[in-house]
Amino acid sequence: MEEVRILSPLGMLGYGFPVESFEEGLRRKPHAIVADAGSTDAGPHKLGAGVGIVSRAAAKKDLYRMIRGGHDLHIPVLVGSAGGSGAKKHVDWTMDIVEEIIRENGWKMKVGVIYADIDKNYLINKLHEGKVAPLGPVPELTEEDVMDSTRIVAQMGHEAFVDLLNKNVDVIIGGRSYDPAMTAAVCVKYGFDKGLAYHMGKILECGAQCAIPGSPKDCMMGYIHKDNFVLTPMNPIRKCTTYSVAAHTLYEKTNPMLLPGPGGTLDLQNCKFEQEDERSVRISGSKFIEDKEYRLKLEGSKQVGFRTLFIAGIRDPHAIECIDEIVDYTISETKKYFSEIPENSYFIDAKIYGKNGVMNSLEPQKEITSHELCVIYDVVAADQATA
């Protein structure tokens, strides 16, 4: 095949997308519909608690449109990191929605499931074999960490998705996945270059975020060829420029030129961005460097306590002027009043929005210029009653 077309409806399953954009994408006869459903942006709570990032109603609304499109065009629909964090509980939650949609519409479709959960005993054996290493500036994993974890998942690459595509599955619901893995799987299945496939997937997984104006709640089409790929937004109010696409490629990276993932590294050092037409950009030069030893990123979570939040709004100018003193006094008085509770058994923090709630001590602007502040006290303790 000289070209494969991938329709990405949105940047996160459940965010929603314009029907008109999606229908335009379907008119262009894509070979697959692909969506990322997860992120670590929501923090460890979603993985640990086994709950979704979006509501069931929001997920069902997007899934219905995608599965209907796949059914009508007889093309596969791929979803990665199902349910947000991609553990078995999240995948089963998503599968329940998928089965409900198919049943309600009387469709006959073949559905494939890929779980990403890692067995604790298996991981401990790998730990003893010296096959587990820190990813970045984090402590070494311990056996205690593993046993204390509520859930552990491994971020999969394209291989498992390709396996199911080769079995002519209509809908694939995957557990925790490397964001570009689903797009890469479709492209690799049809024999396209792995570097181009992963790079296109890395951009498409955010929907129309790489366009101007950017949005993760809109549709983007990717066209992959032998030595390049082209990106075009499906909404006429958006356009891709070399600047917007390159900027998206470089964000969220410790190294903007080398992007490590399952089984290898995406090398963008010789990448080239060219304006194809007024609304499209052509990208070439992306390479995938295979690792000598295949490695997967592990994500786990363990419960550290129960949280209680207290939110205060302040508009008094004198209180705003000495807000740091007030916050410190409040925390110290609370600790003094509950002196019978050991301080090492709980945690109290305060974020002051309107002063430095986002950057904390790194905030360069020291002067408070707002007329009101929001103070959020965050308390974590061993049980909810104590918090």
mmCIF file of C-alpha atoms in Angstrom:
data_model
loop_
_atom_site.group_PDB
_atom_site.id
_atom_site.type_symbol
_atom_site.label_atom_id
_atom_site.label_comp_id
_atom_site.label_asym_id
_atom_site.label_seq_id
_atom_site.Cartn_x
_atom_site.Cartn_y
_atom_site.Cartn_z
ATOM 1 C CA MET A 1 0.000 0.000 0.000
ATOM 2 C CA GLU A 2 1.281 3.441 -0.887
ATOM 3 C CA GLU A 3 -0.700 5.244 1.813
ATOM 4 C CA VAL A 4 -2.457 4.408 5.067
ATOM 5 C CA ARG A 5 -4.858 6.893 6.660
ATOM 6 C CA ILE A 6 -5.412 7.035 10.427
ATOM 7 C CA LEU A 7 -8.284 9.029 11.914
ATOM 8 C CA SER A 8 -7.679 10.362 15.423
ATOM 9 C CA PRO A 9 -10.992 11.763 16.725
ATOM 10 C CA LEU A 10 -9.595 13.360 19.878
ATOM 11 C CA GLY A 11 -6.761 13.547 22.362
ATOM 12 C CA MET A 12 -8.453 11.657 25.193
ATOM 13 C CA LEU A 13 -11.414 9.312 24.996
ATOM 14 C CA GLY A 14 -14.301 11.015 26.758
ATOM 15 C CA TYR A 15 -13.271 14.585 25.918
ATOM 16 C CA GLY A 16 -15.756 14.705 23.050
ATOM 17 C CA PHE A 17 -15.326 15.868 19.434
ATOM 18 C CA PRO A 18 -17.418 17.702 16.802
ATOM 19 C CA VAL A 19 -19.627 15.342 14.793
ATOM 20 C CA GLU A 20 -18.925 17.371 11.622
ATOM 21 C CA SER A 21 -15.150 16.900 11.971
ATOM 22 C CA PHE A 22 -15.554 13.173 12.547
ATOM 23 C CA GLU A 23 -17.874 12.754 9.564
ATOM 24 C CA GLU A 24 -15.350 14.599 7.390
ATOM 25 C CA GLY A 25 -12.713 12.162 8.582
ATOM 26 C CA LEU A 26 -14.921 9.187 7.688
ATOM 27 C CA ARG A 27 -15.512 10.612 4.206
ATOM 28 C CA ARG A 28 -11.759 10.412 3.615
ATOM 29 C CA LYS A 29 -11.908 6.614 4.054
ATOM 30 C CA PRO A 30 -9.457 5.983 6.903
ATOM 31 C CA HIS A 31 -7.957 2.527 7.367
ATOM 32 C CA ALA A 32 -8.422 2.718 11.158
ATOM 33 C CA ILE A 33 -9.865 4.879 13.922
ATOM 34 C CA VAL A 34 -7.467 5.282 16.830
ATOM 35 C CA ALA A 35 -7.835 6.883 20.269
ATOM 36 C CA ASP A 36 -5.723 7.200 23.386
ATOM 37 C CA ALA A 37 -7.828 6.884 26.547
ATOM 38 C CA GLY A 38 -5.229 7.390 29.257
ATOM 39 C CA SER A 39 -2.641 9.543 30.907
ATOM 40 C CA THR A 40 -0.583 9.865 34.068
ATOM 41 C CA ASP A 41 -1.611 13.540 34.209
ATOM 42 C CA ALA A 42 -4.400 12.630 36.628
ATOM 43 C CA GLY A 43 -1.852 11.248 39.089
ATOM 44 C CA PRO A 44 -1.634 7.841 40.803
ATOM 45 C CA HIS A 45 -5.104 7.967 42.380
ATOM 46 C CA LYS A 46 -6.950 6.729 39.271
ATOM 47 C CA LEU A 47 -4.681 3.702 38.926
ATOM 48 C CA GLY A 48 -4.756 2.880 42.611
ATOM 49 C CA ALA A 49 -8.481 3.380 43.125
ATOM 50 C CA GLY A 50 -9.409 1.670 39.873
ATOM 51 C CA VAL A 51 -11.582 4.546 38.672
ATOM 52 C CA GLY A 52 -11.752 6.293 35.310
ATOM 53 C CA ILE A 53 -10.502 9.752 34.419
ATOM 54 C CA VAL A 54 -13.732 10.562 32.549
ATOM 55 C CA SER A 55 -17.337 9.599 33.286
ATOM 56 C CA ARG A 56 -18.963 6.475 31.869
ATOM 57 C CA ALA A 57 -21.445 8.617 29.934
ATOM 58 C CA ALA A 58 -18.647 10.621 28.289
ATOM 59 C CA ALA A 59 -16.696 7.481 27.370
ATOM 60 C CA LYS A 60 -19.806 5.811 25.934
ATOM 61 C CA LYS A 61 -20.701 8.830 23.806
ATOM 62 C CA ASP A 62 -17.267 8.875 22.132
ATOM 63 C CA LEU A 63 -17.039 5.088 21.831
ATOM 64 C CA TYR A 64 -20.456 4.859 20.173
ATOM 65 C CA ARG A 65 -19.468 7.297 17.428
ATOM 66 C CA MET A 66 -16.106 5.619 16.884
ATOM 67 C CA ILE A 67 -17.478 2.060 16.839
ATOM 68 C CA ARG A 68 -20.342 3.085 14.547
ATOM 69 C CA GLY A 69 -17.797 4.626 12.166
ATOM 70 C CA GLY A 70 -15.661 1.485 12.260
ATOM 71 C CA HIS A 71 -18.701 -0.722 11.714
ATOM 72 C CA ASP A 72 -19.976 1.299 8.745
ATOM 73 C CA LEU A 73 -16.586 1.440 7.006
ATOM 74 C CA HIS A 74 -15.488 -2.083 8.052
ATOM 75 C CA ILE A 75 -12.282 -0.751 9.606
ATOM 76 C CA PRO A 76 -10.760 -1.476 13.034
ATOM 77 C CA VAL A 77 -11.171 0.788 16.055
ATOM 78 C CA LEU A 78 -8.215 0.820 18.470
ATOM 79 C CA VAL A 79 -8.258 2.216 22.011
ATOM 80 C CA GLY A 80 -5.174 2.318 24.246
ATOM 81 C CA SER A 81 -4.850 2.837 28.017
ATOM 82 C CA ALA A 82 -8.527 2.037 28.404
ATOM 83 C CA GLY A 83 -10.338 3.616 31.324
ATOM 84 C CA GLY A 84 -7.560 6.129 31.921
ATOM 85 C CA SER A 85 -4.883 4.109 33.708
ATOM 86 C CA GLY A 86 -5.165 0.888 31.707
ATOM 87 C CA ALA A 87 -5.309 -1.681 34.522
ATOM 88 C CA LYS A 88 -7.619 -4.709 34.277
ATOM 89 C CA LYS A 89 -10.365 -2.952 36.209
ATOM 90 C CA HIS A 90 -10.222 -0.012 33.788
ATOM 91 C CA VAL A 91 -10.153 -2.289 30.734
ATOM 92 C CA ASP A 92 -13.136 -4.311 31.993
ATOM 93 C CA TRP A 93 -14.994 -1.042 32.678
ATOM 94 C CA THR A 94 -14.411 0.004 29.072
ATOM 95 C CA MET A 95 -15.311 -3.442 27.740
ATOM 96 C CA ASP A 96 -18.636 -3.274 29.549
ATOM 97 C CA ILE A 97 -19.414 -0.060 27.658
ATOM 98 C CA VAL A 98 -18.272 -1.520 24.314
ATOM 99 C CA GLU A 99 -20.392 -4.660 24.735
ATOM 100 C CA GLU A 100 -23.377 -2.509 25.697
ATOM 101 C CA ILE A 101 -23.004 -0.361 22.558
ATOM 102 C CA ILE A 102 -22.694 -3.386 20.265
ATOM 103 C CA ARG A 103 -25.658 -5.127 21.918
ATOM 104 C CA GLU A 104 -27.901 -2.041 21.792
ATOM 105 C CA ASN A 105 -27.251 -1.585 18.069
ATOM 106 C CA GLY A 106 -27.523 -5.233 17.110
ATOM 107 C CA TRP A 107 -24.064 -5.280 15.533
ATOM 108 C CA LYS A 108 -21.954 -8.414 15.173
ATOM 109 C CA MET A 109 -18.354 -7.424 15.844
ATOM 110 C CA LYS A 110 -15.197 -9.201 16.937
ATOM 111 C CA VAL A 111 -13.649 -7.503 19.980
ATOM 112 C CA GLY A 112 -10.092 -8.068 21.189
ATOM 113 C CA VAL A 113 -8.770 -7.265 24.658
ATOM 114 C CA ILE A 114 -5.166 -6.718 25.796
ATOM 115 C CA TYR A 115 -4.411 -6.558 29.501
ATOM 116 C CA ALA A 116 -1.330 -4.722 30.769
ATOM 117 C CA ASP A 117 -1.256 -5.824 34.412
ATOM 118 C CA ILE A 118 1.960 -7.293 35.796
ATOM 119 C CA ASP A 119 1.853 -10.134 38.322
ATOM 120 C CA LYS A 120 3.627 -9.180 41.555
ATOM 121 C CA ASN A 121 5.481 -12.487 41.937
ATOM 122 C CA TYR A 122 6.662 -12.288 38.328
ATOM 123 C CA LEU A 123 7.969 -8.769 38.935
ATOM 124 C CA ILE A 124 9.715 -9.758 42.176
ATOM 125 C CA ASN A 125 11.499 -12.563 40.309
ATOM 126 C CA LYS A 126 12.643 -10.041 37.682
ATOM 127 C CA LEU A 127 13.770 -7.774 40.511
ATOM 128 C CA HIS A 128 15.941 -10.553 41.965
ATOM 129 C CA GLU A 129 17.337 -11.255 38.504
ATOM 130 C CA GLY A 130 18.489 -7.629 38.257
ATOM 131 C CA LYS A 131 16.180 -6.885 35.335
ATOM 132 C CA VAL A 132 14.375 -3.918 36.907
ATOM 133 C CA ALA A 133 15.999 -0.473 36.810
ATOM 134 C CA PRO A 134 14.894 3.077 37.757
ATOM 135 C CA LEU A 135 13.473 5.179 34.947
ATOM 136 C CA GLY A 136 14.898 8.634 35.628
ATOM 137 C CA PRO A 137 15.705 10.158 39.026
ATOM 138 C CA VAL A 138 13.610 7.753 41.120
ATOM 139 C CA PRO A 139 14.657 5.296 43.861
ATOM 140 C CA GLU A 140 15.377 1.640 43.164
ATOM 141 C CA LEU A 141 12.252 -0.523 43.238
ATOM 142 C CA THR A 142 12.014 -2.766 46.300
ATOM 143 C CA GLU A 143 10.110 -5.938 47.019
ATOM 144 C CA GLU A 144 8.144 -3.996 49.618
ATOM 145 C CA ASP A 145 7.126 -1.434 46.975
ATOM 146 C CA VAL A 146 5.832 -4.219 44.764
ATOM 147 C CA MET A 147 3.841 -5.934 47.521
ATOM 148 C CA ASP A 148 2.364 -2.616 48.745
ATOM 149 C CA SER A 149 1.128 -1.667 45.279
ATOM 150 C CA THR A 150 -2.566 -1.946 44.578
ATOM 151 C CA ARG A 151 -2.003 -2.277 40.815
ATOM 152 C CA ILE A 152 1.017 -2.430 38.514
ATOM 153 C CA VAL A 153 0.831 -2.035 34.733
ATOM 154 C CA ALA A 154 3.404 -2.116 31.944
ATOM 155 C CA GLN A 155 3.211 0.413 29.110
ATOM 156 C CA MET A 156 2.935 -1.750 25.978
ATOM 157 C CA GLY A 157 4.176 -1.027 22.487
ATOM 158 C CA HIS A 158 2.623 -1.815 19.110
ATOM 159 C CA GLU A 159 3.250 -5.564 18.992
ATOM 160 C CA ALA A 160 0.145 -6.858 20.809
ATOM 161 C CA PHE A 161 -2.094 -4.558 18.757
ATOM 162 C CA VAL A 162 -0.549 -5.861 15.509
ATOM 163 C CA ASP A 163 -1.208 -9.416 16.646
ATOM 164 C CA LEU A 164 -4.930 -8.708 17.038
ATOM 165 C CA LEU A 165 -5.108 -6.694 13.809
ATOM 166 C CA ASN A 166 -3.739 -9.749 12.001
ATOM 167 C CA LYS A 167 -6.674 -11.727 13.434
ATOM 168 C CA ASN A 168 -9.120 -9.289 11.800
ATOM 169 C CA VAL A 169 -10.499 -7.930 15.063
ATOM 170 C CA ASP A 170 -13.042 -5.099 14.668
ATOM 171 C CA VAL A 171 -12.462 -3.354 18.010
ATOM 172 C CA ILE A 172 -9.326 -3.550 20.158
ATOM 173 C CA ILE A 173 -9.424 -2.397 23.774
ATOM 174 C CA GLY A 174 -5.904 -2.210 25.174
ATOM 175 C CA GLY A 175 -4.636 -1.739 28.696
ATOM 176 C CA ARG A 176 -1.867 0.733 29.537
ATOM 177 C CA SER A 177 -0.221 1.639 26.254
ATOM 178 C CA TYR A 178 2.556 3.838 24.960
ATOM 179 C CA ASP A 179 0.550 6.751 23.535
ATOM 180 C CA PRO A 180 1.600 6.243 19.856
ATOM 181 C CA ALA A 181 1.380 2.421 19.981
ATOM 182 C CA MET A 182 -2.073 2.060 18.398
ATOM 183 C CA THR A 183 -1.290 4.263 15.397
ATOM 184 C CA ALA A 184 2.115 2.621 15.018
ATOM 185 C CA ALA A 185 0.477 -0.817 15.052
ATOM 186 C CA VAL A 186 -1.747 -0.064 12.057
ATOM 187 C CA CYS A 187 1.154 1.423 10.097
ATOM 188 C CA VAL A 188 3.585 -1.405 10.950
ATOM 189 C CA LYS A 189 0.958 -4.005 9.998
ATOM 190 C CA TYR A 190 0.911 -2.540 6.491
ATOM 191 C CA GLY A 191 4.719 -2.474 6.275
ATOM 192 C CA PHE A 192 5.456 1.209 6.876
ATOM 193 C CA ASP A 193 8.590 2.540 8.567
ATOM 194 C CA LYS A 194 8.476 2.199 12.348
ATOM 195 C CA GLY A 195 10.086 5.599 12.963
ATOM 196 C CA LEU A 196 7.527 7.443 10.861
ATOM 197 C CA ALA A 197 4.727 5.342 12.348
ATOM 198 C CA TYR A 198 5.649 6.127 15.950
ATOM 199 C CA HIS A 199 6.232 9.812 15.233
ATOM 200 C CA MET A 200 2.858 10.136 13.526
ATOM 201 C CA GLY A 201 1.257 8.333 16.446
ATOM 202 C CA LYS A 202 2.957 10.620 18.948
ATOM 203 C CA ILE A 203 1.281 13.616 17.339
ATOM 204 C CA LEU A 204 -2.086 12.022 16.520
ATOM 205 C CA GLU A 205 -2.612 10.775 20.081
ATOM 206 C CA CYS A 206 -3.430 14.361 21.098
ATOM 207 C CA GLY A 207 -6.096 14.857 18.430
ATOM 208 C CA ALA A 208 -5.967 18.353 16.955
ATOM 209 C CA GLN A 209 -3.684 19.710 19.679
ATOM 210 C CA CYS A 210 -0.930 20.249 17.077
ATOM 211 C CA ALA A 211 -3.105 22.587 15.007
ATOM 212 C CA ILE A 212 -3.790 26.322 15.248
ATOM 213 C CA PRO A 213 -5.956 26.875 17.178
ATOM 214 C CA GLY A 214 -5.093 23.667 18.964
ATOM 215 C CA SER A 215 -7.577 21.422 20.732
ATOM 216 C CA PRO A 216 -7.520 17.850 22.082
ATOM 217 C CA LYS A 217 -11.292 17.806 21.458
ATOM 218 C CA ASP A 218 -11.205 17.672 17.670
ATOM 219 C CA CYS A 219 -10.235 15.328 14.829
ATOM 220 C CA MET A 220 -6.963 14.917 12.934
ATOM 221 C CA MET A 221 -6.060 12.704 9.972
ATOM 222 C CA GLY A 222 -2.613 11.228 9.476
ATOM 223 C CA TYR A 223 -1.475 9.977 6.052
ATOM 224 C CA ILE A 224 1.644 7.793 6.135
ATOM 225 C CA HIS A 225 3.736 7.088 3.032
ATOM 226 C CA LYS A 226 6.985 5.278 2.312
ATOM 227 C CA ASP A 227 9.290 8.105 3.455
ATOM 228 C CA ASN A 228 7.004 10.708 5.125
ATOM 229 C CA PHE A 229 3.643 11.367 6.716
ATOM 230 C CA VAL A 230 1.181 14.247 6.411
ATOM 231 C CA LEU A 231 -1.121 15.697 9.086
ATOM 232 C CA THR A 232 -4.373 17.515 8.328
ATOM 233 C CA PRO A 233 -7.064 18.719 10.773
ATOM 234 C CA MET A 234 -10.642 17.737 9.891
ATOM 235 C CA ASN A 235 -12.141 20.953 11.191
ATOM 236 C CA PRO A 236 -11.870 23.843 8.666
ATOM 237 C CA ILE A 237 -11.323 26.367 11.483
ATOM 238 C CA ARG A 238 -7.943 24.719 12.255
ATOM 239 C CA LYS A 239 -4.716 24.427 10.326
ATOM 240 C CA CYS A 240 -1.350 22.754 10.828
ATOM 241 C CA THR A 241 1.828 24.775 10.411
ATOM 242 C CA THR A 242 5.431 23.652 10.586
ATOM 243 C CA TYR A 243 5.712 25.656 13.811
ATOM 244 C CA SER A 244 2.645 24.154 15.500
ATOM 245 C CA VAL A 245 3.499 20.558 14.560
ATOM 246 C CA ALA A 246 7.174 20.880 15.488
ATOM 247 C CA ALA A 247 6.218 22.490 18.799
ATOM 248 C CA HIS A 248 3.910 19.591 19.607
ATOM 249 C CA THR A 249 6.637 17.094 18.735
ATOM 250 C CA LEU A 250 9.041 18.719 21.189
ATOM 251 C CA TYR A 251 6.825 19.138 24.257
ATOM 252 C CA GLU A 252 6.728 16.837 27.335
ATOM 253 C CA LYS A 253 10.257 15.587 26.663
ATOM 254 C CA THR A 254 13.399 15.332 28.754
ATOM 255 C CA ASN A 255 15.258 15.211 25.421
ATOM 256 C CA PRO A 256 13.343 16.704 22.471
ATOM 257 C CA MET A 257 15.410 14.753 19.927
ATOM 258 C CA LEU A 258 15.359 11.262 21.469
ATOM 259 C CA LEU A 259 12.074 9.776 22.692
ATOM 260 C CA PRO A 260 12.487 6.431 24.485
ATOM 261 C CA GLY A 261 9.593 3.973 24.439
ATOM 262 C CA PRO A 262 8.886 0.236 24.519
ATOM 263 C CA GLY A 263 11.620 -1.601 22.642
ATOM 264 C CA GLY A 264 13.476 1.395 21.320
ATOM 265 C CA THR A 265 13.971 5.129 20.862
ATOM 266 C CA LEU A 266 12.376 7.506 18.383
ATOM 267 C CA ASP A 267 15.239 9.574 16.896
ATOM 268 C CA LEU A 268 14.136 12.987 15.584
ATOM 269 C CA GLN A 269 17.580 14.548 15.059
ATOM 270 C CA ASN A 270 17.187 14.552 11.262
ATOM 271 C CA CYS A 271 13.460 15.232 11.256
ATOM 272 C CA LYS A 272 12.115 17.694 8.687
ATOM 273 C CA PHE A 273 8.842 19.659 8.776
ATOM 274 C CA GLU A 274 7.497 21.085 5.504
ATOM 275 C CA GLN A 275 4.288 22.972 4.732
ATOM 276 C CA GLU A 276 2.349 20.677 2.374
ATOM 277 C CA ASP A 277 -0.525 23.082 1.768
ATOM 278 C CA GLU A 278 -2.286 25.854 3.692
ATOM 279 C CA ARG A 279 -3.609 23.435 6.358
ATOM 280 C CA SER A 280 -1.277 20.413 6.171
ATOM 281 C CA VAL A 281 2.300 19.608 7.183
ATOM 282 C CA ARG A 282 4.585 16.885 5.816
ATOM 283 C CA ILE A 283 7.117 15.269 8.184
ATOM 284 C CA SER A 284 10.098 13.104 7.191
ATOM 285 C CA GLY A 285 13.393 11.856 8.598
ATOM 286 C CA SER A 286 12.063 10.193 11.773
ATOM 287 C CA LYS A 287 13.965 7.040 12.757
ATOM 288 C CA PHE A 288 13.340 4.247 15.253
ATOM 289 C CA ILE A 289 16.424 2.810 16.959
ATOM 290 C CA GLU A 290 15.824 -0.705 18.293
ATOM 291 C CA ASP A 291 17.050 -1.408 21.828
ATOM 292 C CA LYS A 292 19.431 -4.334 22.299
ATOM 293 C CA GLU A 293 17.249 -5.410 25.197
ATOM 294 C CA TYR A 294 13.491 -4.826 25.059
ATOM 295 C CA ARG A 295 12.314 -2.826 28.084
ATOM 296 C CA LEU A 296 8.901 -1.723 29.302
ATOM 297 C CA LYS A 297 7.973 1.152 31.576
ATOM 298 C CA LEU A 298 6.185 0.069 34.751
ATOM 299 C CA GLU A 299 3.600 2.187 36.568
ATOM 300 C CA GLY A 300 2.334 1.290 40.008
ATOM 301 C CA SER A 301 0.529 2.921 42.887
ATOM 302 C CA LYS A 302 0.054 2.269 46.558
ATOM 303 C CA GLN A 303 -2.225 3.870 49.096
ATOM 304 C CA VAL A 304 -0.486 6.305 51.426
ATOM 305 C CA GLY A 305 -3.549 7.527 53.298
ATOM 306 C CA PHE A 306 -6.880 9.342 53.118
ATOM 307 C CA ARG A 307 -7.251 12.925 51.948
ATOM 308 C CA THR A 308 -9.402 15.780 53.150
ATOM 309 C CA LEU A 309 -9.410 19.179 51.445
ATOM 310 C CA PHE A 310 -10.429 22.525 52.935
ATOM 311 C CA ILE A 311 -10.954 25.459 50.559
ATOM 312 C CA ALA A 312 -10.963 29.079 51.733
ATOM 313 C CA GLY A 313 -11.624 32.228 49.744
ATOM 314 C CA ILE A 314 -9.945 35.425 50.971
ATOM 315 C CA ARG A 315 -10.650 38.964 49.808
ATOM 316 C CA ASP A 316 -9.641 41.029 52.808
ATOM 317 C CA PRO A 317 -6.607 43.141 51.733
ATOM 318 C CA HIS A 318 -4.969 42.949 55.174
ATOM 319 C CA ALA A 319 -5.274 39.144 55.197
ATOM 320 C CA ILE A 320 -3.869 38.956 51.672
ATOM 321 C CA GLU A 321 -0.910 41.111 52.700
ATOM 322 C CA CYS A 322 0.117 38.649 55.418
ATOM 323 C CA ILE A 323 -1.249 35.410 53.915
ATOM 324 C CA ASP A 324 1.965 33.436 54.486
ATOM 325 C CA GLU A 325 1.883 34.259 58.184
ATOM 326 C CA ILE A 326 -1.798 33.264 58.395
ATOM 327 C CA VAL A 327 -1.233 29.921 56.654
ATOM 328 C CA ASP A 328 1.804 29.054 58.781
ATOM 329 C CA TYR A 329 -0.096 30.031 61.940
ATOM 330 C CA THR A 330 -3.118 27.931 60.948
ATOM 331 C CA ILE A 331 -1.004 24.814 60.395
ATOM 332 C CA SER A 332 1.058 25.266 63.563
ATOM 333 C CA GLU A 333 -2.054 25.850 65.690
ATOM 334 C CA THR A 334 -3.721 22.770 64.222
ATOM 335 C CA LYS A 335 -0.713 20.620 65.073
ATOM 336 C CA LYS A 336 -0.603 22.101 68.578
ATOM 337 C CA TYR A 337 -4.314 21.513 69.170
ATOM 338 C CA PHE A 338 -4.047 17.859 68.062
ATOM 339 C CA SER A 339 -0.773 17.273 69.895
ATOM 340 C CA GLU A 340 -1.915 13.768 70.891
ATOM 341 C CA ILE A 341 -1.671 12.710 67.213
ATOM 342 C CA PRO A 342 1.958 12.008 66.148
ATOM 343 C CA GLU A 343 3.045 14.499 63.495
ATOM 344 C CA ASN A 344 4.698 11.761 61.444
ATOM 345 C CA SER A 345 1.290 10.070 60.996
ATOM 346 C CA TYR A 346 -0.223 12.856 58.868
ATOM 347 C CA PHE A 347 0.676 15.528 56.317
ATOM 348 C CA ILE A 348 -0.617 19.088 55.948
ATOM 349 C CA ASP A 349 0.089 21.317 52.988
ATOM 350 C CA ALA A 350 -1.390 24.572 51.685
ATOM 351 C CA LYS A 351 -1.557 25.925 48.143
ATOM 352 C CA ILE A 352 -2.275 29.618 47.662
ATOM 353 C CA TYR A 353 -3.823 30.309 44.256
ATOM 354 C CA GLY A 354 -3.397 33.931 43.251
ATOM 355 C CA LYS A 355 0.049 33.986 44.854
ATOM 356 C CA ASN A 356 2.118 30.900 44.013
ATOM 357 C CA GLY A 357 -0.344 27.992 43.876
ATOM 358 C CA VAL A 358 1.089 26.684 40.616
ATOM 359 C CA MET A 359 4.851 27.300 40.953
ATOM 360 C CA ASN A 360 5.220 27.426 44.756
ATOM 361 C CA SER A 361 8.773 28.478 45.683
ATOM 362 C CA LEU A 362 9.763 28.648 41.990
ATOM 363 C CA GLU A 363 7.311 31.499 41.319
ATOM 364 C CA PRO A 364 9.411 34.462 40.053
ATOM 365 C CA GLN A 365 6.726 37.074 40.755
ATOM 366 C CA LYS A 366 6.769 37.633 44.489
ATOM 367 C CA GLU A 367 4.281 40.505 44.695
ATOM 368 C CA ILE A 368 0.607 39.583 45.042
ATOM 369 C CA THR A 369 -1.373 41.574 42.466
ATOM 370 C CA SER A 370 -4.761 39.859 42.752
ATOM 371 C CA HIS A 371 -7.589 41.232 44.897
ATOM 372 C CA GLU A 372 -8.572 37.767 46.146
ATOM 373 C CA LEU A 373 -6.878 34.469 46.964
ATOM 374 C CA CYS A 374 -7.920 30.835 47.164
ATOM 375 C CA VAL A 375 -6.202 28.772 49.836
ATOM 376 C CA ILE A 376 -6.478 24.987 49.649
ATOM 377 C CA TYR A 377 -5.393 23.043 52.712
ATOM 378 C CA ASP A 378 -4.524 19.458 51.842
ATOM 379 C CA VAL A 379 -4.483 16.936 54.690
ATOM 380 C CA VAL A 380 -3.464 13.272 54.335
ATOM 381 C CA ALA A 381 -3.721 10.863 57.268
ATOM 382 C CA ALA A 382 -3.924 7.143 57.966
ATOM 383 C CA ASP A 383 -7.746 7.182 57.987
ATOM 384 C CA GLN A 384 -10.477 9.538 56.794
ATOM 385 C CA ALA A 385 -11.695 10.471 60.271
ATOM 386 C CA THR A 386 -8.235 11.661 61.310
ATOM 387 C CA ALA A 387 -7.810 13.626 58.083
#
